[in-house]
Coordinates of N, CA and C in Angstrom, one line a residue:
X962 N 170.5 -10.9 304.1 CA 169.8 -12.1 303.4 C 170.9 -12.8 302.3
X963 N 171.3 -13.8 302.4 CA 172.3 -14.4 301.5 C 171.3 -15.3 300.5
X964 N 172.1 -15.8 299.5 CA 171.4 -16.8 298.6 C 171.1 -18.0 299.2
X965 N 169.9 -18.5 299.1 CA 169.6 -19.8 299.9 C 170.0 -20.9 298.8
X966 N 170.7 -21.8 299.5 CA 171.2 -23.1 298.9 C 170.2 -24.4 299.4
X967 N 169.9 -24.3 300.7 CA 168.7 -25.4 301.2 C 168.1 -24.6 302.4
X968 N 166.8 -25.1 302.3 CA 165.9 -24.4 303.5 C 165.1 -25.6 304.3
X969 N 164.6 -25.3 305.4 CA 164.1 -26.1 306.0 C 162.7 -25.3 306.3
X970 N 161.5 -25.8 305.5 CA 160.3 -24.8 305.7 C 159.5 -25.1 306.9
X971 N 159.9 -26.2 307.6 CA 158.8 -26.5 308.7 C 159.4 -27.4 309.9
X972 N 159.4 -26.7 311.0 CA 160.1 -27.3 311.9 C 159.1 -27.6 313.1
X973 N 159.1 -29.3 313.5 CA 158.4 -29.5 314.4 C 158.4 -28.7 315.8
X974 N 157.0 -28.5 316.1 CA 156.7 -27.6 317.2 C 156.8 -25.9 317.0
X975 N 157.2 -25.6 315.6 CA 157.1 -24.3 315.3 C 156.6 -24.0 313.9
X976 N 155.0 -24.3 314.0 CA 154.2 -24.2 312.8 C 154.3 -22.8 311.9
X977 N 154.7 -21.7 312.5 CA 154.8 -20.3 311.8 C 156.0 -20.4 310.8
X978 N 156.8 -21.4 311.1 CA 158.1 -21.3 309.9 C 157.5 -21.4 308.5
X979 N 156.6 -22.3 308.3 CA 156.2 -22.4 306.9 C 155.8 -21.1 306.4
X980 N 154.8 -20.4 307.0 CA 154.3 -19.2 306.5 C 155.3 -18.1 306.4
X981 N 156.1 -18.1 307.5 CA 157.2 -17.0 307.3 C 157.9 -17.3 306.0
X982 N 158.5 -18.6 305.6 CA 159.1 -18.6 304.5 C 158.4 -18.5 303.2
X983 N 157.2 -18.6 303.3 CA 156.3 -18.4 302.1 C 156.2 -16.8 302.0
X984 N 156.3 -16.0 302.9 CA 156.1 -14.7 302.8 C 157.5 -14.2 302.6
X985 N 158.5 -14.8 302.9 CA 159.9 -14.4 302.5 C 160.2 -14.7 301.0
X986 N 159.7 -15.8 300.5 CA 159.7 -16.1 299.0 C 159.2 -15.2 298.1
X987 N 157.7 -14.8 298.8 CA 156.9 -13.7 298.0 C 157.6 -12.5 297.8
X988 N 158.1 -11.9 299.0 CA 159.0 -10.7 299.2 C 160.0 -10.7 298.3
X989 N 160.6 -11.8 298.3 CA 162.0 -11.9 297.3 C 161.4 -11.7 295.7
X990 N 160.3 -12.6 295.5 CA 159.8 -12.4 293.9 C 159.5 -11.1 293.7
X991 N 158.6 -10.1 294.7 CA 158.4 -8.9 294.2 C 159.5 -7.9 294.1
X992 N 160.5 -8.2 294.9 CA 161.7 -7.3 294.6 C 162.4 -7.5 293.3
X993 N 162.6 -8.7 293.2 CA 163.3 -9.1 292.0 C 162.5 -8.8 290.7
X994 N 161.2 -9.0 290.6 CA 160.6 -8.5 289.4 C 160.8 -7.1 289.3
X995 N 160.5 -6.0 290.4 CA 160.6 -4.7 290.1 C 161.8 -4.4 290.0
X996 N 163.1 -5.0 290.2 CA 164.1 -4.7 289.8 C 164.5 -5.0 288.2
X997 N 163.9 -5.9 288.0 CA 164.0 -6.4 286.6 C 163.3 -5.5 285.7
X998 N 162.1 -5.2 286.1 CA 161.3 -4.1 285.4 C 161.7 -2.9 285.2
X999 N 162.6 -2.3 286.3 CA 163.2 -1.3 286.2 C 164.3 -1.1 285.4
X1000 N 165.2 -2.2 285.4 CA 166.2 -2.3 284.4 C 165.5 -2.2 282.8
X1001 N 164.5 -3.1 282.6 CA 163.8 -3.0 281.4 C 163.4 -1.6 280.8
X1002 N 162.8 -1.0 282.0 CA 162.1 0.4 281.5 C 163.6 1.3 280.9
X1003 N 164.4 1.4 281.8 CA 165.7 2.1 281.4 C 166.2 1.8 280.0
X1004 N 166.2 0.4 279.6 CA 166.8 -0.1 278.2 C 165.6 0.4 277.1
X1005 N 164.4 0.3 277.7 CA 163.4 0.7 276.7 C 163.2 2.0 276.1
X1006 N 163.4 2.7 277.2 CA 163.3 4.4 277.0 C 164.5 5.0 276.4
X1007 N 165.8 4.4 276.3 CA 166.9 5.0 276.2 C 167.6 4.1 275.0
X1008 N 167.0 2.9 274.5 CA 167.7 2.2 273.6 C 169.0 1.3 274.0
X1009 N 169.7 1.8 274.9 CA 171.0 1.1 275.3 C 171.0 1.4 276.7
X1010 N 172.6 1.2 277.2 CA 172.9 1.5 278.6 C 173.3 2.9 278.3
X1011 N 172.5 3.6 279.5 CA 172.8 5.4 279.4 C 173.8 5.4 280.3
X1012 N 175.0 6.5 279.8 CA 176.1 6.6 280.9 C 176.0 7.7 281.8
X1013 N 174.7 8.4 281.7 CA 174.4 9.3 282.6 C 174.1 9.0 283.9
X1014 N 175.0 9.0 285.0 CA 174.7 8.6 286.4 C 173.6 9.2 286.9
X1015 N 173.5 10.7 286.8 CA 172.3 11.1 287.6 C 171.1 10.7 287.0
X1016 N 171.0 10.5 285.9 CA 169.6 9.7 285.3 C 169.4 8.4 285.9
X1017 N 170.6 7.4 286.1 CA 170.1 6.4 286.8 C 169.8 6.4 288.0
X1018 N 170.4 7.4 288.7 CA 170.3 7.7 289.9 C 168.7 8.2 290.5
X1019 N 168.0 8.5 289.3 CA 166.9 9.2 289.4 C 165.9 8.1 289.4
X1020 N 166.2 7.1 288.6 CA 165.2 5.9 288.9 C 165.9 4.9 289.7
X1021 N 166.2 5.0 290.8 CA 167.0 4.4 291.5 C 166.3 3.1 292.5
X1022 N 167.0 2.4 293.3 CA 166.5 1.5 293.9 C 165.4 1.9 294.9
X1023 N 165.3 3.2 295.0 CA 164.2 3.9 296.1 C 162.8 3.4 295.5
X1024 N 162.8 3.1 294.3 CA 161.6 2.9 293.6 C 160.9 1.4 294.1
X1025 N 162.0 0.6 294.5 CA 161.4 -0.6 294.9 C 161.4 -1.1 296.2
X1026 N 161.8 0.0 297.2 CA 161.5 0.0 298.6 C 160.2 -0.3 299.1
X1027 N 159.9 -1.3 299.7 CA 158.6 -1.8 300.0 C 158.4 -1.5 301.6
X1028 N 157.2 -0.9 301.9 CA 156.8 -0.6 303.3 C 157.1 -1.6 304.1
X1029 N 156.9 -1.7 305.5 CA 156.8 -2.8 306.2 C 155.2 -3.3 306.4
X1030 N 154.9 -4.5 306.7 CA 153.4 -4.9 307.1 C 153.3 -6.5 306.9
X1031 N 152.1 -6.9 306.7 CA 151.9 -8.3 307.0 C 152.4 -9.1 305.7
X1032 N 152.8 -8.3 304.6 CA 153.2 -9.1 303.5 C 154.7 -9.1 303.4
X1033 N 155.5 -8.8 304.4 CA 156.9 -8.8 304.4 C 157.4 -9.9 305.6
X1034 N 158.7 -10.2 305.6 CA 159.0 -11.2 306.4 C 159.1 -10.5 308.0
X1035 N 159.5 -9.3 308.1 CA 159.5 -8.6 309.1 C 160.3 -7.4 309.1
X1036 N 160.2 -6.4 310.1 CA 160.9 -5.2 309.9 C 162.3 -5.3 310.1
X1037 N 162.9 -6.3 310.5 CA 164.4 -6.4 310.8 C 164.9 -7.4 309.4
X1038 N 164.0 -7.7 308.6 CA 164.6 -8.4 307.3 C 165.5 -7.5 306.3
X1039 N 166.3 -7.8 305.6 CA 166.8 -6.8 304.4 C 167.8 -7.5 303.7
X1040 N 168.0 -6.9 302.7 CA 169.1 -7.4 301.7 C 169.7 -6.3 301.0
X1041 N 170.9 -6.7 300.7 CA 171.8 -5.8 299.9 C 171.6 -6.1 298.3
X1042 N 172.3 -5.3 297.4 CA 171.7 -5.3 296.0 C 172.9 -4.8 295.3
X1043 N 173.4 -5.5 294.2 CA 174.3 -5.2 293.5 C 174.0 -5.5 291.9
X1044 N 173.7 -4.6 291.4 CA 173.1 -4.9 289.9 C 173.9 -4.3 288.9
X1045 N 174.3 -5.2 288.0 CA 175.1 -5.0 286.9 C 174.3 -5.0 285.4
X1046 N 174.7 -4.0 284.6 CA 174.1 -4.0 283.3 C 175.1 -3.9 282.3
X1047 N 175.2 -4.9 281.5 CA 176.3 -4.8 280.6 C 176.2 -5.0 279.1
X1048 N 176.7 -4.3 278.5 CA 176.6 -4.8 276.8 C 178.3 -4.6 276.3
X1049 N 178.2 -4.6 275.2 CA 179.8 -4.8 274.4 C 180.7 -3.4 274.8
X1050 N 180.1 -2.4 275.1 CA 180.6 -1.3 275.3 C 181.2 -0.8 276.7
X1051 N 180.2 -0.9 277.4 CA 180.2 -0.6 279.0 C 179.3 -1.4 279.9
X1052 N 179.9 -1.2 281.3 CA 179.0 -1.8 282.3 C 178.5 -0.8 283.3
X1053 N 177.4 -0.9 283.7 CA 176.9 0.0 284.6 C 176.6 -0.8 285.9
X1054 N 176.9 -0.4 287.0 CA 176.9 -1.0 288.2 C 176.3 -0.3 289.3
X1055 N 174.8 -0.5 289.8 CA 174.4 0.1 291.0 C 174.4 -0.7 292.1
X1056 N 174.9 -0.2 293.2 CA 175.2 -0.8 294.3 C 174.6 -0.2 295.8
X1057 N 174.0 -1.0 296.4 CA 173.5 -0.7 297.8 C 173.9 -1.8 298.8
X1058 N 174.9 -1.3 299.8 CA 175.1 -2.3 300.9 C 176.3 -2.9 300.6
X1059 N 177.1 -3.6 301.2 CA 178.3 -4.3 301.2 C 178.7 -5.5 300.3
X1060 N 177.8 -5.8 299.3 CA 178.0 -6.6 298.2 C 179.1 -5.8 297.2
X1061 N 179.8 -6.5 296.4 CA 180.9 -5.9 295.7 C 180.8 -6.6 294.2
X1062 N 180.9 -5.5 293.3 CA 181.5 -6.1 291.8 C 182.8 -5.7 291.6
X1063 N 183.5 -6.7 291.1 CA 185.1 -6.6 290.7 C 185.2 -6.9 289.3
X1064 N 185.8 -6.3 288.7 CA 186.2 -6.6 287.0 C 187.6 -7.0 287.1
X1065 N 188.0 -8.1 286.3 CA 189.3 -8.5 286.0 C 189.7 -8.0 284.7
X1066 N 190.7 -7.1 284.9 CA 191.1 -6.4 283.6 C 192.7 -6.8 283.3
X1067 N 192.8 -7.9 282.5 CA 194.2 -8.2 282.2 C 195.0 -8.8 283.4
X1068 N 194.0 -9.5 284.5 CA 194.9 -10.0 285.5 C 194.6 -9.1 287.1
X1069 N 194.1 -7.7 286.6 CA 194.2 -6.9 288.0 C 192.7 -6.5 288.2
X1070 N 192.5 -6.7 289.5 CA 191.1 -6.5 290.1 C 190.9 -5.1 290.0
X1071 N 189.5 -4.6 289.4 CA 189.1 -3.1 289.4 C 187.7 -3.4 289.9
X1072 N 187.7 -2.6 291.2 CA 186.4 -2.6 291.9 C 185.4 -1.4 291.2
X1073 N 184.3 -2.2 291.0 CA 183.2 -1.3 290.3 C 182.0 -0.8 291.3
X1074 N 182.3 -1.2 292.5 CA 181.4 -0.5 293.6 C 182.0 -0.2 294.8
X1075 N 181.2 0.4 295.6 CA 181.8 1.0 297.0 C 180.9 0.2 298.1
X1076 N 181.8 -0.4 299.0 CA 181.2 -1.1 300.1 C 180.6 0.0 301.0
X1077 N 179.4 -0.1 301.6 CA 178.7 1.0 302.1 C 178.7 0.4 303.7
X1078 N 179.7 1.0 304.4 CA 180.0 0.8 305.8 C 179.4 1.9 306.7
X1079 N 179.0 1.5 307.8 CA 178.7 2.7 308.9 C 179.7 3.8 309.1
X1080 N 180.8 3.2 309.2 CA 181.9 4.0 310.0 C 182.5 5.0 308.9
X1081 N 182.0 5.0 307.4 CA 182.6 5.8 306.6 C 181.9 7.1 306.8
X1082 N 182.6 8.2 306.6 CA 182.0 9.6 306.8 C 180.9 10.0 306.4
X1083 N 180.6 9.6 305.0 CA 179.3 10.1 304.4 C 178.3 9.4 305.2
X1084 N 178.3 7.9 305.3 CA 177.4 7.0 305.6 C 177.3 7.4 307.4
X1085 N 178.1 7.7 308.0 CA 178.0 8.2 309.5 C 177.4 9.5 309.8
X1086 N 177.6 10.3 308.9 CA 176.9 11.7 308.9 C 175.5 11.4 308.8
X1087 N 174.9 10.6 307.5 CA 173.8 10.6 307.5 C 173.0 9.7 308.8
X1088 N 173.6 8.7 309.1 CA 173.1 7.8 310.3 C 172.7 8.8 311.6
X1089 N 173.6 9.6 311.7 CA 173.6 10.6 312.9 C 172.6 11.5 312.8
X1090 N 172.5 12.3 311.6 CA 171.3 13.1 311.2 C 170.1 12.4 311.2
X1091 N 170.0 11.3 311.2 CA 168.7 10.5 311.1 C 168.4 10.2 312.4
X1092 N 169.2 10.5 313.3 CA 168.7 10.3 314.8 C 169.5 8.7 315.2
X1093 N 170.4 8.2 314.6 CA 171.1 7.0 315.0 C 172.6 7.3 315.4
X1094 N 173.3 6.0 315.7 CA 174.7 6.1 316.0 C 175.4 4.8 315.4
X1095 N 176.8 5.2 315.5 CA 177.4 3.9 315.0 C 178.5 3.6 316.2
X1096 N 178.3 2.4 316.7 CA 179.0 1.9 318.0 C 180.6 1.5 317.4
X1097 N 181.3 1.2 318.6 CA 182.8 1.2 318.2 C 183.1 -0.1 317.4
X1098 N 182.2 -1.1 317.2 CA 182.2 -2.2 316.3 C 181.7 -1.7 314.7
X1099 N 181.5 -0.5 314.8 CA 181.1 -0.4 313.3 C 179.5 -0.7 312.7
X1100 N 178.8 -0.7 313.9 CA 177.3 -1.2 313.7 C 176.4 -0.1 313.9
X1101 N 175.1 0.0 313.0 CA 174.2 0.9 313.3 C 173.4 0.9 314.7
X1102 N 173.3 1.6 315.5 CA 172.6 1.4 316.7 C 173.0 -0.1 317.4
X1103 N 174.2 -0.4 317.2 CA 174.5 -1.7 317.6 C 173.9 -2.8 317.1
X1104 N 173.5 -2.5 315.7 CA 172.8 -3.9 315.0 C 173.7 -4.0 313.5
X1105 N 173.1 -3.4 312.7 CA 173.6 -3.5 311.2 C 175.2 -3.2 311.0
X1106 N 175.8 -3.8 310.3 CA 177.3 -3.6 309.9 C 177.3 -3.2 308.7
X1107 N 176.1 -2.6 308.0 CA 176.3 -1.9 306.6 C 175.3 -0.9 307.0
X1108 N 175.4 0.1 305.9 CA 174.5 1.5 306.1 C 173.5 1.4 304.8
X1109 N 173.5 0.5 303.9 CA 172.4 0.7 302.9 C 172.0 -0.6 302.6
X1110 N 170.7 -0.6 302.4 CA 169.9 -2.1 302.1 C 168.5 -1.8 302.0
X1111 N 168.1 -2.7 300.9 CA 166.5 -3.0 301.1 C 166.0 -3.5 302.2
X1112 N 164.7 -3.1 302.7 CA 164.2 -3.6 303.7 C 164.7 -3.0 304.9
X1113 N 164.9 -3.7 306.1 CA 165.4 -3.3 307.4 C 164.6 -2.1 307.7
X1114 N 163.3 -2.2 307.9 CA 162.3 -1.0 308.1 C 162.4 -0.4 309.3
X1115 N 163.0 -1.2 310.3 CA 163.2 -0.7 311.8 C 164.3 0.5 311.7
X1116 N 165.0 0.7 310.7 CA 166.0 1.6 310.6 C 165.5 2.8 309.7
X1117 N 164.2 2.9 309.3 CA 163.6 3.6 308.3 C 162.5 4.6 309.0
X1118 N 162.3 4.8 310.0 CA 161.2 5.2 310.8 C 161.2 6.9 311.2
X1119 N 162.2 7.4 310.8 CA 162.0 8.9 311.0 C 161.2 9.5 309.9
X1120 N 159.9 9.9 310.4 CA 159.0 10.6 309.5 C 159.2 11.6 309.0
X1121 N 160.2 12.4 309.5 CA 160.5 13.8 309.0 C 161.6 13.8 307.8
X1122 N 162.0 12.7 307.5 CA 163.0 12.4 306.5 C 162.6 11.6 305.3
X1123 N 163.0 11.9 304.1 CA 162.6 11.1 303.0 C 163.4 9.6 303.1
X1124 N 163.0 8.6 302.1 CA 163.8 7.4 302.4 C 165.3 7.6 302.2
X1125 N 165.6 8.2 301.2 CA 167.2 8.4 301.0 C 167.9 8.9 302.1
X1126 N 167.4 9.5 303.1 CA 168.2 10.0 304.1 C 167.9 9.3 305.5
X1127 N 167.2 8.3 305.4 CA 167.1 7.6 306.6 C 168.6 6.9 307.2
X1128 N 168.6 6.3 308.3 CA 169.8 5.7 308.8 C 170.2 4.6 307.8
X1129 N 169.3 3.9 307.2 CA 169.6 2.8 306.3 C 169.0 3.2 305.3
X1130 N 169.5 3.3 303.9 CA 168.9 3.9 302.7 C 169.1 2.7 301.6
X1131 N 168.4 2.7 300.7 CA 168.5 2.0 299.4 C 169.0 2.6 298.3
X1132 N 169.5 4.0 298.5 CA 169.9 4.8 297.6 C 171.4 4.1 296.9
X1133 N 171.5 3.9 295.6 CA 172.8 3.0 295.1 C 173.8 4.1 294.9
X1134 N 175.0 3.7 294.8 CA 176.2 4.2 294.1 C 176.1 3.8 292.8
X1135 N 176.3 4.6 291.7 CA 176.3 3.6 290.5 C 177.6 4.3 289.6
X1136 N 178.2 3.3 289.1 CA 179.4 3.5 288.6 C 179.3 2.9 287.0
X1137 N 179.8 3.8 285.9 CA 179.9 3.6 284.4 C 181.0 3.3 284.0
X1138 N 181.4 2.1 283.7 CA 182.9 1.6 283.2 C 183.1 1.1 281.8
X1139 N 183.7 1.9 280.9 CA 183.8 1.7 279.5 C 184.7 0.2 279.5
X1140 N 184.3 -0.6 279.0 CA 184.9 -2.0 278.8 C 186.1 -1.8 277.7
X1141 N 187.1 -2.9 277.9 CA 188.4 -2.7 277.1 C 188.7 -4.2 276.8
X1142 N 189.6 -4.3 275.7 CA 189.8 -5.6 275.3 C 190.3 -6.8 276.2
X1143 N 190.9 -6.1 277.2 CA 191.8 -6.9 278.3 C 190.8 -7.5 279.3
X1144 N 189.5 -6.9 279.3 CA 188.6 -7.3 280.4 C 188.4 -8.9 280.1
X1145 N 188.3 -9.3 281.3 CA 188.3 -10.9 281.2 C 186.8 -11.6 281.8
X1146 N 186.5 -11.2 283.2 CA 185.4 -11.5 283.6 C 185.1 -10.6 284.9
X1147 N 183.8 -10.8 285.3 CA 183.2 -10.0 286.5 C 182.9 -10.9 287.6
X1148 N 183.2 -10.6 288.9 CA 182.7 -11.4 290.0 C 181.8 -10.3 290.8
X1149 N 180.7 -10.9 291.3 CA 179.9 -10.1 292.1 C 179.4 -11.1 293.4
X1150 N 179.7 -10.6 294.7 CA 179.8 -11.4 295.7 C 179.4 -10.4 297.0
X1151 N 179.0 -11.2 297.9 CA 178.5 -10.8 299.2 C 179.8 -10.4 300.2
X1152 N 179.4 -9.9 301.4 CA 180.7 -9.6 302.1 C 181.0 -10.7 302.8
X1153 N 180.5 -12.0 302.7 CA 181.1 -13.3 303.2 C 182.4 -13.6 302.7
X1154 N 182.5 -13.1 301.3 CA 183.7 -13.2 300.6 C 184.8 -12.3 301.1
X1155 N 184.1 -10.9 300.6 CA 185.4 -9.9 301.1 C 185.7 -9.6 302.4
X1156 N 184.9 -10.2 303.4 CA 185.6 -10.1 304.7 C 186.5 -11.3 304.9
X1157 N 187.0 -12.1 304.0 CA 188.0 -13.0 304.0 C 189.1 -12.9 303.0
X1158 N 188.8 -12.4 301.9 CA 189.7 -12.3 300.7 C 189.5 -10.7 300.1
X1159 N 190.5 -10.3 299.7 CA 190.6 -8.7 299.1 C 190.2 -9.1 297.6
X1160 N 189.8 -8.0 296.8 CA 189.6 -8.1 295.5 C 190.5 -8.6 294.7
X1161 N 191.9 -8.4 294.8 CA 192.9 -9.1 293.8 C 193.0 -10.6 294.1
X1162 N 192.8 -10.8 295.5 CA 192.8 -12.4 295.7 C 191.8 -13.0 295.3
X1163 N 190.5 -12.6 295.1 CA 189.6 -13.3 294.4 C 189.7 -13.4 293.0
X1164 N 190.2 -12.4 292.3 CA 190.4 -12.2 291.0 C 191.5 -13.6 290.5
X1165 N 192.7 -13.6 291.7 CA 193.7 -14.6 291.3 C 192.8 -15.9 291.1
X1166 N 192.1 -16.0 292.3 CA 191.5 -17.3 292.5 C 190.8 -17.7 291.2
X1167 N 189.8 -16.9 290.8 CA 189.1 -17.2 289.8 C 190.0 -17.5 288.3
X1168 N 190.7 -16.7 288.4 CA 191.2 -16.5 286.9 C 192.2 -17.9 286.7
X1169 N 192.7 -18.1 287.7 CA 193.7 -19.7 287.7 C 192.9 -20.8 287.4
X1170 N 191.6 -20.7 288.1 CA 190.7 -21.9 287.5 C 190.2 -21.5 286.3
X1171 N 189.5 -20.6 285.9 CA 189.1 -20.5 284.5 C 190.2 -21.0 283.4
X1172 N 191.7 -20.5 283.8 CA 192.6 -21.1 282.9 C 192.8 -22.7 282.6
X1173 N 192.1 -23.4 283.8 CA 192.4 -24.6 283.9 C 191.1 -25.5 283.3
X1174 N 190.3 -24.6 282.9 CA 189.0 -25.1 282.1 C 187.8 -25.2 283.1
X1175 N 188.0 -24.8 284.0 CA 186.7 -25.0 285.2 C 185.6 -23.9 284.8
X1176 N 184.4 -24.5 285.2 CA 183.1 -23.6 284.8 C 182.8 -22.8 285.7
X1177 N 182.2 -21.8 285.5 CA 181.8 -20.8 286.4 C 181.0 -21.3 287.6
X1178 N 180.2 -22.2 287.5 CA 179.3 -22.8 288.5 C 180.3 -23.5 289.5
X1179 N 181.3 -24.4 289.0 CA 182.2 -24.8 289.8 C 183.1 -24.1 290.6
X1180 N 183.7 -23.1 289.9 CA 184.4 -22.1 290.7 C 183.5 -21.5 291.7
X1181 N 182.4 -21.1 291.6 CA 181.3 -20.7 292.6 C 181.3 -21.5 293.8
X1182 N 181.2 -22.8 293.5 CA 180.9 -23.8 294.6 C 182.3 -24.0 295.1
X1183 N 183.4 -24.0 294.6 CA 184.8 -24.0 295.2 C 185.0 -23.0 296.3
X1184 N 184.6 -21.5 296.0 CA 184.9 -20.4 296.8 C 183.8 -20.8 297.8
X1185 N 182.5 -21.3 297.4 CA 181.4 -21.3 298.8 C 182.2 -22.4 299.8
X1186 N 182.6 -23.3 299.2 CA 183.2 -24.5 300.0 C 184.4 -23.9 301.1
X1187 N 185.1 -23.4 300.3 CA 186.5 -22.9 300.9 C 186.5 -21.6 302.0
X1188 N 185.6 -20.7 301.6 CA 185.7 -19.5 302.4 C 184.3 -19.3 303.1
X1189 N 184.4 -19.9 304.1 CA 183.2 -19.5 305.3 C 181.9 -20.1 304.7
X1190 N 181.6 -20.5 303.6 CA 180.5 -21.0 303.2 C 179.4 -20.0 303.1
X1191 N 179.8 -18.7 302.9 CA 179.1 -17.6 302.9 C 178.9 -16.8 301.4
X1192 N 179.4 -17.6 300.5 CA 179.5 -16.8 299.2 C 178.2 -16.9 298.4
X1193 N 178.0 -15.6 297.9 CA 176.6 -15.6 297.2 C 177.0 -14.8 296.1
X1194 N 177.4 -15.3 294.9 CA 177.9 -14.5 293.9 C 177.5 -15.0 292.4
X1195 N 177.8 -14.3 291.6 CA 178.1 -14.5 290.2 C 179.3 -14.3 289.6
X1196 N 179.9 -15.3 288.7 CA 181.1 -15.3 288.0 C 180.6 -15.1 286.6
X1197 N 180.7 -14.0 285.9 CA 180.2 -13.9 284.3 C 181.6 -13.8 283.6
X1198 N 181.7 -14.8 282.6 CA 182.8 -14.7 281.7 C 182.4 -13.4 280.7
X1199 N 183.7 -13.0 279.7 CA 183.4 -11.9 279.0 C 182.4 -12.6 278.1
X1200 N 181.4 -11.8 277.6 CA 180.4 -12.2 276.5 C 179.8 -13.6 277.1

């Protein structure tokens, strides 16, 4: 699921399309609200960003996994998530899927998340143990080319396993990074960018344009139009 820039809610001869889009919008609203409430609950309980990774994982994305049913767009629908929580001292990144957060530190790209791909040893072991397989193209059961996501309920039907051990899981990896004076900006983007450019190339692209006085919105649009049109990201300048 990528960020939507334009949508057609009704096609002639296909009356269910509008209803499907309405369900998709509602599904996205539910997930967005639950993630927002999750972040607020952590901050309210502990007063600030907590550095304990185990604690963050305890209240992880599993809390917002929704079961399949009439209110969801379909059991094959899903999305990645890369959530960044930042104050003036540190940044906490929780990632599930192949979206990526990259910090620019004095011009150098610092990856703050791990791309979850089926061919990685840890991911492949979980997939196989759950009854699935990874084909030669690196796809789960010949389908998804990522190994963690919200939704995608067709990969989460092993009733003998908890959600975190299913072929596709929403369990995030969490990284806490202490901020430094040389930190300049943060880029969060989907695989549409990272399949075309590496982290350093994206940092160089963004940094050069920020120096020219371009806005984050304009830079995001330029990336979108220049690289496959699949960019779904946020560029956040320091403070």
